[in-house]
Amino acid sequence: MSVLAISTANAQEAPKDTAHTQTLNSVQVTSWSAGKKDNQLTAPRSIGVLTGEDFHRNNGLSLENSMNLLPGVNMGSRTSFGGQRIIIRGYGNNTNFNGQGVQVLLNNIPITDATGTTILDDIDFATLGKVEVIKGPASSLYGAGVAGVVNLFTMKPQPNQTRFVLENTGGSNGLYRTNARLEAATEHSSLLFNYGHQEEEGWRTNSASRKDYAQFSGDFYVSEKNTLSTYFAYAHSLEQLAGEMTDSIIYHRIVWSDPSYLVNGSKVVIESIRAGITDNYKIDDHFSNQTTVYTSGYTLNSPFAHGLTDNEAFTFGGRTGFIYSSDTGNVSVHGILGAQFQKTLAFNKSYNLANNQLGGIRCDLKNASQGYSIFTEWKFSLPSQFSLTAGGSLDFTEYAIADMLANTANPTHANQSGDKSFSPVFMPRIALMKMLTPHISLYADVSRGYTPPPTSNVINAVLGTANKDLKPESGIQYEIGSKGDLANGRLSYQLALFDLDVTNKIVAQQIPASGSTPAYTTYVNAGRQQNLGVELALSYAVLNDPNSALSLLRPFVTYTYSDFKYKDFYSDNNHNAATLNFSNNKVAGVAPDVVNAGLDLQTKPGFYAYLTYRHVGAVPYTFDNKYSAQAFNLLNGKVGYRSQLGSHFSVDLYAGVDNLTNSTYYSFLFFSGTLAGTTDPHFLPMPYNAAWYGGAKLAYIF
């Protein structure tokens, strides 16, 4: 991450002599923002970065332990290695499943599809080399999304080297992971083949995980002007579902699985493929182009407590950008003008399911969703060490749903077919940065974003009509901040203060029966949310000398303060006696205070140790704020030895423990307006006791 990251060529396998050469603000931001690569110090907004050393602090199999060290970011998972949801600066918490308002890309290929759905169950996090998190709207480059953008990058082979890597990891609850990888890099190409198998029995009944991954990525130097990058991946993922717990069960530390989940053998099974190719072409000394085309598809089968979901989806699209760069002395210009298109064809079926016996079909929908935008962003380096960034995008979103159950055999079926085209939305961004010294920057940034509603909100299932009045949620973020590398780069900091205002929040509204029209639920824009926050990241290299016996001793800390409130926010738009007013309540799912701290220790012989501590304050999980999850503290540690053995072998031996102090904490928290007199379960817990792991990574260099 940006406060802690050490830039490496390979995830988890940084050469020891480079582990001390970069500071948090010199880590390069590799997204194609403004047509050039900035380091953190000169990027005029808050961007969290994770690199190989961040993943090396843990077992590297899930992303949460690394992502959650970034201030302002909260990543949770519904199962051991699936059902992830990312919340950035309090946005993305209005769904209990895959997240909303966050755009996720892998090697410039969107993981988030045209319906706004982000499924990460089939992503092999063990092969990541870098992650960038743009906090807040980034519509001027990426289109829709109030929360921000998460860019994932797979690891790259070491330059001018061919090697075979074999890694095995085992641990508590039947954890086993094996990775076999071939890497080859020459002057003209860089190739990586990886196969991974992963399994875990789980710590609760019906909580096992099974995954298989196959991946190829390659960069090809076609000519001095042209480079091609390719990516292909296949994955099969099975995540069993043990069900949610009530607060009474989790805080009494009872190992419990929901019987209604058990009787149906609840699980999520995903089989997917993903492929893309990116062409980087240098037109002349000032102009270049980057174009990506991609496709992906998956099948998802999920028996759960009250039914069975059977989905198929196929997505394709592309994005292109023409980049201009010019340096005329005191003023330099870097800009991009581009467009992107994405379409998803989804087939969604659901069935009744009781005692694991399949019942009648509930729905059979064909959904065609597409989004496209034109975007531009320009950065001007001005005299007196000022820089100005300005841009915007014009975004279009369309849905079309065909209800295949609306046929002559079902004359009483409520037709859910409908079309919806949202009005084009223009989303601008402007930022100003001043380099106070060569090592300290100060910036101000204003950006707008929007999040289209999901198709389930747009189509009225009872009336069979499209909700043509529903608007996307819209957000504007005001941010000021400072970044610095002091004391010869040993002391690094990032500080950001922000105000994220979200309007047109979507809430459910109950419509009573009238005449021949039955009662139904529709969705309306009836809420507003204001997120005020402060984020601080600080690291200090007490010792940083690769030639000393103790070569690195670096403590770090991140702190997030969140004053997030609902404003003019109601349970519905009926404005009757049953309507609840949630205005001025704390936003559900956000802790007011989150503290992360850690210590990195490395030695010249190759021994290392990492220690991380995380404190999460009490979190309300109902909009009325009457119920909250308890605060928790989490302590993780890892020790190991890595070294080059002669000219052909390298080794990394390691062992670690998560939750050293046996804390009671959760991996995922469900949200609702109220409990309405019930004890609805809201918690997906982590193991109550410490979980250990250990492993070995051996590489043979040809």
PDB file of N, CA and C in Angstrom, residues 423-492:
ATOM      1  N   SER A 423     -30.683   9.262 -18.845  1.00  0.00           N
ATOM      2  CA  SER A 423     -30.202  10.456 -19.524  1.00  0.00           C
ATOM      3  C   SER A 423     -28.687  10.538 -19.402  1.00  0.00           C
ATOM      4  N   PRO A 424     -28.000  11.004 -20.453  1.00  0.00           N
ATOM      5  CA  PRO A 424     -26.536  11.133 -20.362  1.00  0.00           C
ATOM      6  C   PRO A 424     -26.133  11.999 -19.177  1.00  0.00           C
ATOM      7  N   VAL A 425     -25.060  11.605 -18.520  1.00  0.00           N
ATOM      8  CA  VAL A 425     -24.577  12.298 -17.324  1.00  0.00           C
ATOM      9  C   VAL A 425     -23.158  12.784 -17.582  1.00  0.00           C
ATOM     10  N   PHE A 426     -22.891  14.048 -17.316  1.00  0.00           N
ATOM     11  CA  PHE A 426     -21.530  14.591 -17.427  1.00  0.00           C
ATOM     12  C   PHE A 426     -20.927  14.693 -16.039  1.00  0.00           C
ATOM     13  N   MET A 427     -19.744  14.111 -15.867  1.00  0.00           N
ATOM     14  CA  MET A 427     -19.073  14.062 -14.583  1.00  0.00           C
ATOM     15  C   MET A 427     -17.694  14.713 -14.696  1.00  0.00           C
ATOM     16  N   PRO A 428     -17.495  15.913 -14.116  1.00  0.00           N
ATOM     17  CA  PRO A 428     -16.211  16.606 -14.235  1.00  0.00           C
ATOM     18  C   PRO A 428     -15.273  16.326 -13.068  1.00  0.00           C
ATOM     19  N   ARG A 429     -14.007  16.680 -13.260  1.00  0.00           N
ATOM     20  CA  ARG A 429     -13.002  16.630 -12.195  1.00  0.00           C
ATOM     21  C   ARG A 429     -11.998  17.758 -12.419  1.00  0.00           C
ATOM     22  N   ILE A 430     -11.562  18.388 -11.314  1.00  0.00           N
ATOM     23  CA  ILE A 430     -10.506  19.394 -11.386  1.00  0.00           C
ATOM     24  C   ILE A 430      -9.660  19.286 -10.125  1.00  0.00           C
ATOM     25  N   ALA A 431      -8.337  19.401 -10.283  1.00  0.00           N
ATOM     26  CA  ALA A 431      -7.416  19.289  -9.147  1.00  0.00           C
ATOM     27  C   ALA A 431      -6.257  20.255  -9.343  1.00  0.00           C
ATOM     28  N   LEU A 432      -5.779  20.793  -8.234  1.00  0.00           N
ATOM     29  CA  LEU A 432      -4.637  21.711  -8.234  1.00  0.00           C
ATOM     30  C   LEU A 432      -3.609  21.203  -7.242  1.00  0.00           C
ATOM     31  N   MET A 433      -2.344  21.145  -7.674  1.00  0.00           N
ATOM     32  CA  MET A 433      -1.270  20.673  -6.799  1.00  0.00           C
ATOM     33  C   MET A 433      -0.139  21.682  -6.784  1.00  0.00           C
ATOM     34  N   LYS A 434       0.477  21.825  -5.607  1.00  0.00           N
ATOM     35  CA  LYS A 434       1.647  22.684  -5.420  1.00  0.00           C
ATOM     36  C   LYS A 434       2.742  21.872  -4.758  1.00  0.00           C
ATOM     37  N   MET A 435       3.911  21.837  -5.378  1.00  0.00           N
ATOM     38  CA  MET A 435       5.077  21.218  -4.753  1.00  0.00           C
ATOM     39  C   MET A 435       5.724  22.267  -3.858  1.00  0.00           C
ATOM     40  N   LEU A 436       5.519  22.133  -2.552  1.00  0.00           N
ATOM     41  CA  LEU A 436       6.082  23.106  -1.614  1.00  0.00           C
ATOM     42  C   LEU A 436       7.600  23.000  -1.589  1.00  0.00           C
ATOM     43  N   THR A 437       8.103  21.791  -1.647  1.00  0.00           N
ATOM     44  CA  THR A 437       9.531  21.500  -1.781  1.00  0.00           C
ATOM     45  C   THR A 437       9.623  20.292  -2.702  1.00  0.00           C
ATOM     46  N   PRO A 438      10.821  19.866  -3.093  1.00  0.00           N
ATOM     47  CA  PRO A 438      10.910  18.650  -3.909  1.00  0.00           C
ATOM     48  C   PRO A 438      10.375  17.404  -3.213  1.00  0.00           C
ATOM     49  N   HIS A 439      10.098  17.512  -1.904  1.00  0.00           N
ATOM     50  CA  HIS A 439       9.690  16.328  -1.143  1.00  0.00           C
ATOM     51  C   HIS A 439       8.349  16.488  -0.447  1.00  0.00           C
ATOM     52  N   ILE A 440       7.660  17.601  -0.628  1.00  0.00           N
ATOM     53  CA  ILE A 440       6.365  17.830   0.010  1.00  0.00           C
ATOM     54  C   ILE A 440       5.409  18.419  -1.023  1.00  0.00           C
ATOM     55  N   SER A 441       4.235  17.824  -1.138  1.00  0.00           N
ATOM     56  CA  SER A 441       3.215  18.333  -2.051  1.00  0.00           C
ATOM     57  C   SER A 441       1.933  18.631  -1.288  1.00  0.00           C
ATOM     58  N   LEU A 442       1.168  19.561  -1.842  1.00  0.00           N
ATOM     59  CA  LEU A 442      -0.127  19.962  -1.293  1.00  0.00           C
ATOM     60  C   LEU A 442      -1.111  20.001  -2.452  1.00  0.00           C
ATOM     61  N   TYR A 443      -2.320  19.448  -2.278  1.00  0.00           N
ATOM     62  CA  TYR A 443      -3.261  19.386  -3.387  1.00  0.00           C
ATOM     63  C   TYR A 443      -4.698  19.609  -2.914  1.00  0.00           C
ATOM     64  N   ALA A 444      -5.546  19.988  -3.869  1.00  0.00           N
ATOM     65  CA  ALA A 444      -6.992  20.078  -3.673  1.00  0.00           C
ATOM     66  C   ALA A 444      -7.650  19.452  -4.888  1.00  0.00           C
ATOM     67  N   ASP A 445      -8.692  18.654  -4.660  1.00  0.00           N
ATOM     68  CA  ASP A 445      -9.320  17.910  -5.745  1.00  0.00           C
ATOM     69  C   ASP A 445     -10.834  17.942  -5.568  1.00  0.00           C
ATOM     70  N   VAL A 446     -11.559  18.171  -6.666  1.00  0.00           N
ATOM     71  CA  VAL A 446     -13.021  18.110  -6.688  1.00  0.00           C
ATOM     72  C   VAL A 446     -13.415  17.192  -7.828  1.00  0.00           C
ATOM     73  N   SER A 447     -14.231  16.177  -7.536  1.00  0.00           N
ATOM     74  CA  SER A 447     -14.622  15.222  -8.575  1.00  0.00           C
ATOM     75  C   SER A 447     -16.058  14.772  -8.345  1.00  0.00           C
ATOM     76  N   ARG A 448     -16.749  14.507  -9.450  1.00  0.00           N
ATOM     77  CA  ARG A 448     -18.125  14.018  -9.391  1.00  0.00           C
ATOM     78  C   ARG A 448     -18.171  12.592  -9.931  1.00  0.00           C
ATOM     79  N   GLY A 449     -19.142  11.823  -9.430  1.00  0.00           N
ATOM     80  CA  GLY A 449     -19.352  10.471  -9.916  1.00  0.00           C
ATOM     81  C   GLY A 449     -20.809  10.090  -9.796  1.00  0.00           C
ATOM     82  N   TYR A 450     -21.163   8.980 -10.426  1.00  0.00           N
ATOM     83  CA  TYR A 450     -22.532   8.491 -10.321  1.00  0.00           C
ATOM     84  C   TYR A 450     -22.531   6.972 -10.366  1.00  0.00           C
ATOM     85  N   THR A 451     -23.584   6.375  -9.794  1.00  0.00           N
ATOM     86  CA  THR A 451     -23.745   4.929  -9.773  1.00  0.00           C
ATOM     87  C   THR A 451     -25.133   4.586 -10.277  1.00  0.00           C
ATOM     88  N   PRO A 452     -25.254   3.966 -11.444  1.00  0.00           N
ATOM     89  CA  PRO A 452     -26.579   3.568 -11.940  1.00  0.00           C
ATOM     90  C   PRO A 452     -27.206   2.536 -11.008  1.00  0.00           C
ATOM     91  N   PRO A 453     -28.525   2.541 -10.889  1.00  0.00           N
ATOM     92  CA  PRO A 453     -29.175   1.525 -10.045  1.00  0.00           C
ATOM     93  C   PRO A 453     -29.091   0.156 -10.689  1.00  0.00           C
ATOM     94  N   PRO A 454     -29.083  -0.910  -9.894  1.00  0.00           N
ATOM     95  CA  PRO A 454     -29.081  -2.261 -10.477  1.00  0.00           C
ATOM     96  C   PRO A 454     -30.397  -2.535 -11.187  1.00  0.00           C
ATOM     97  N   THR A 455     -30.374  -3.524 -12.068  1.00  0.00           N
ATOM     98  CA  THR A 455     -31.567  -3.823 -12.857  1.00  0.00           C
ATOM     99  C   THR A 455     -32.753  -4.213 -11.977  1.00  0.00           C
ATOM    100  N   SER A 456     -32.503  -4.823 -10.831  1.00  0.00           N
ATOM    101  CA  SER A 456     -33.606  -5.218  -9.947  1.00  0.00           C
ATOM    102  C   SER A 456     -34.353  -4.010  -9.405  1.00  0.00           C
ATOM    103  N   ASN A 457     -33.695  -2.851  -9.360  1.00  0.00           N
ATOM    104  CA  ASN A 457     -34.362  -1.625  -8.926  1.00  0.00           C
ATOM    105  C   ASN A 457     -35.107  -0.951 -10.073  1.00  0.00           C
ATOM    106  N   VAL A 458     -34.653  -1.188 -11.285  1.00  0.00           N
ATOM    107  CA  VAL A 458     -35.216  -0.490 -12.441  1.00  0.00           C
ATOM    108  C   VAL A 458     -36.518  -1.139 -12.911  1.00  0.00           C
ATOM    109  N   ILE A 459     -36.599  -2.470 -12.869  1.00  0.00           N
ATOM    110  CA  ILE A 459     -37.762  -3.178 -13.382  1.00  0.00           C
ATOM    111  C   ILE A 459     -38.730  -3.486 -12.242  1.00  0.00           C
ATOM    112  N   ASN A 460     -39.976  -3.083 -12.406  1.00  0.00           N
ATOM    113  CA  ASN A 460     -41.018  -3.371 -11.427  1.00  0.00           C
ATOM    114  C   ASN A 460     -41.573  -4.762 -11.704  1.00  0.00           C
ATOM    115  N   ALA A 461     -41.291  -5.703 -10.823  1.00  0.00           N
ATOM    116  CA  ALA A 461     -41.621  -7.096 -11.071  1.00  0.00           C
ATOM    117  C   ALA A 461     -43.121  -7.362 -11.052  1.00  0.00           C
ATOM    118  N   VAL A 462     -43.875  -6.575 -10.321  1.00  0.00           N
ATOM    119  CA  VAL A 462     -45.317  -6.808 -10.209  1.00  0.00           C
ATOM    120  C   VAL A 462     -46.062  -6.189 -11.382  1.00  0.00           C
ATOM    121  N   LEU A 463     -45.719  -4.961 -11.722  1.00  0.00           N
ATOM    122  CA  LEU A 463     -46.414  -4.266 -12.805  1.00  0.00           C
ATOM    123  C   LEU A 463     -45.853  -4.611 -14.176  1.00  0.00           C
ATOM    124  N   GLY A 464     -44.642  -5.151 -14.211  1.00  0.00           N
ATOM    125  CA  GLY A 464     -44.021  -5.456 -15.490  1.00  0.00           C
ATOM    126  C   GLY A 464     -43.646  -4.216 -16.269  1.00  0.00           C
ATOM    127  N   THR A 465     -43.213  -3.181 -15.569  1.00  0.00           N
ATOM    128  CA  THR A 465     -42.845  -1.916 -16.212  1.00  0.00           C
ATOM    129  C   THR A 465     -41.453  -1.500 -15.768  1.00  0.00           C
ATOM    130  N   ALA A 466     -40.862  -0.573 -16.532  1.00  0.00           N
ATOM    131  CA  ALA A 466     -39.577   0.005 -16.167  1.00  0.00           C
ATOM    132  C   ALA A 466     -39.805   1.266 -15.354  1.00  0.00           C
ATOM    133  N   ASN A 467     -39.011   1.420 -14.304  1.00  0.00           N
ATOM    134  CA  ASN A 467     -39.109   2.595 -13.441  1.00  0.00           C
ATOM    135  C   ASN A 467     -38.356   3.745 -14.108  1.00  0.00           C
ATOM    136  N   LYS A 468     -39.078   4.491 -14.942  1.00  0.00           N
ATOM    137  CA  LYS A 468     -38.435   5.508 -15.766  1.00  0.00           C
ATOM    138  C   LYS A 468     -38.062   6.763 -14.988  1.00  0.00           C
ATOM    139  N   ASP A 469     -38.555   6.908 -13.769  1.00  0.00           N
ATOM    140  CA  ASP A 469     -38.235   8.095 -12.974  1.00  0.00           C
ATOM    141  C   ASP A 469     -37.012   7.905 -12.085  1.00  0.00           C
ATOM    142  N   LEU A 470     -36.523   6.677 -11.960  1.00  0.00           N
ATOM    143  CA  LEU A 470     -35.406   6.408 -11.066  1.00  0.00           C
ATOM    144  C   LEU A 470     -34.122   7.001 -11.635  1.00  0.00           C
ATOM    145  N   LYS A 471     -33.385   7.686 -10.787  1.00  0.00           N
ATOM    146  CA  LYS A 471     -32.151   8.342 -11.206  1.00  0.00           C
ATOM    147  C   LYS A 471     -30.941   7.615 -10.602  1.00  0.00           C
ATOM    148  N   PRO A 472     -29.779   7.699 -11.229  1.00  0.00           N
ATOM    149  CA  PRO A 472     -28.563   7.170 -10.606  1.00  0.00           C
ATOM    150  C   PRO A 472     -28.235   7.944  -9.333  1.00  0.00           C
ATOM    151  N   GLU A 473     -27.591   7.273  -8.391  1.00  0.00           N
ATOM    152  CA  GLU A 473     -27.051   7.985  -7.244  1.00  0.00           C
ATOM    153  C   GLU A 473     -25.880   8.839  -7.708  1.00  0.00           C
ATOM    154  N   SER A 474     -25.801  10.053  -7.198  1.00  0.00           N
ATOM    155  CA  SER A 474     -24.782  11.002  -7.645  1.00  0.00           C
ATOM    156  C   SER A 474     -23.962  11.456  -6.449  1.00  0.00           C
ATOM    157  N   GLY A 475     -22.655  11.607  -6.667  1.00  0.00           N
ATOM    158  CA  GLY A 475     -21.783  12.029  -5.578  1.00  0.00           C
ATOM    159  C   GLY A 475     -20.779  13.064  -6.035  1.00  0.00           C
ATOM    160  N   ILE A 476     -20.432  13.972  -5.131  1.00  0.00           N
ATOM    161  CA  ILE A 476     -19.366  14.930  -5.379  1.00  0.00           C
ATOM    162  C   ILE A 476     -18.417  14.888  -4.190  1.00  0.00           C
ATOM    163  N   GLN A 477     -17.128  14.818  -4.472  1.00  0.00           N
ATOM    164  CA  GLN A 477     -16.124  14.727  -3.414  1.00  0.00           C
ATOM    165  C   GLN A 477     -15.193  15.929  -3.456  1.00  0.00           C
ATOM    166  N   TYR A 478     -15.032  16.555  -2.288  1.00  0.00           N
ATOM    167  CA  TYR A 478     -14.069  17.635  -2.090  1.00  0.00           C
ATOM    168  C   TYR A 478     -12.948  17.073  -1.223  1.00  0.00           C
ATOM    169  N   GLU A 479     -11.725  17.186  -1.692  1.00  0.00           N
ATOM    170  CA  GLU A 479     -10.596  16.606  -0.966  1.00  0.00           C
ATOM    171  C   GLU A 479      -9.412  17.559  -0.989  1.00  0.00           C
ATOM    172  N   ILE A 480      -8.782  17.717   0.163  1.00  0.00           N
ATOM    173  CA  ILE A 480      -7.501  18.402   0.249  1.00  0.00           C
ATOM    174  C   ILE A 480      -6.532  17.478   0.963  1.00  0.00           C
ATOM    175  N   GLY A 481      -5.257  17.576   0.598  1.00  0.00           N
ATOM    176  CA  GLY A 481      -4.309  16.670   1.214  1.00  0.00           C
ATOM    177  C   GLY A 481      -2.876  17.092   1.002  1.00  0.00           C
ATOM    178  N   SER A 482      -1.994  16.357   1.654  1.00  0.00           N
ATOM    179  CA  SER A 482      -0.567  16.607   1.549  1.00  0.00           C
ATOM    180  C   SER A 482       0.169  15.281   1.611  1.00  0.00           C
ATOM    181  N   LYS A 483       1.289  15.206   0.874  1.00  0.00           N
ATOM    182  CA  LYS A 483       2.131  14.023   0.863  1.00  0.00           C
ATOM    183  C   LYS A 483       3.576  14.468   1.008  1.00  0.00           C
ATOM    184  N   GLY A 484       4.374  13.647   1.664  1.00  0.00           N
ATOM    185  CA  GLY A 484       5.752  14.045   1.857  1.00  0.00           C
ATOM    186  C   GLY A 484       6.688  12.892   2.125  1.00  0.00           C
ATOM    187  N   ASP A 485       7.936  13.071   1.688  1.00  0.00           N
ATOM    188  CA  ASP A 485       9.044  12.179   2.016  1.00  0.00           C
ATOM    189  C   ASP A 485      10.127  13.032   2.665  1.00  0.00           C
ATOM    190  N   LEU A 486      10.363  12.821   3.956  1.00  0.00           N
ATOM    191  CA  LEU A 486      11.285  13.647   4.718  1.00  0.00           C
ATOM    192  C   LEU A 486      12.413  12.789   5.267  1.00  0.00           C
ATOM    193  N   ALA A 487      13.398  13.463   5.850  1.00  0.00           N
ATOM    194  CA  ALA A 487      14.537  12.779   6.469  1.00  0.00           C
ATOM    195  C   ALA A 487      15.180  11.808   5.490  1.00  0.00           C
ATOM    196  N   ASN A 488      15.514  12.325   4.289  1.00  0.00           N
ATOM    197  CA  ASN A 488      16.137  11.518   3.237  1.00  0.00           C
ATOM    198  C   ASN A 488      15.287  10.315   2.849  1.00  0.00           C
ATOM    199  N   GLY A 489      13.966  10.514   2.882  1.00  0.00           N
ATOM    200  CA  GLY A 489      13.053   9.461   2.475  1.00  0.00           C
ATOM    201  C   GLY A 489      12.718   8.455   3.546  1.00  0.00           C
ATOM    202  N   ARG A 490      13.276   8.601   4.737  1.00  0.00           N
ATOM    203  CA  ARG A 490      12.994   7.628   5.793  1.00  0.00           C
ATOM    204  C   ARG A 490      11.611   7.836   6.403  1.00  0.00           C
ATOM    205  N   LEU A 491      11.155   9.086   6.440  1.00  0.00           N
ATOM    206  CA  LEU A 491       9.842   9.409   6.989  1.00  0.00           C
ATOM    207  C   LEU A 491       8.910   9.782   5.846  1.00  0.00           C
ATOM    208  N   SER A 492       7.831   9.034   5.688  1.00  0.00           N
ATOM    209  CA  SER A 492       6.858   9.284   4.631  1.00  0.00           C
ATOM    210  C   SER A 492       5.472   9.437   5.245  1.00  0.00           C
TER     211      SER A 492
END
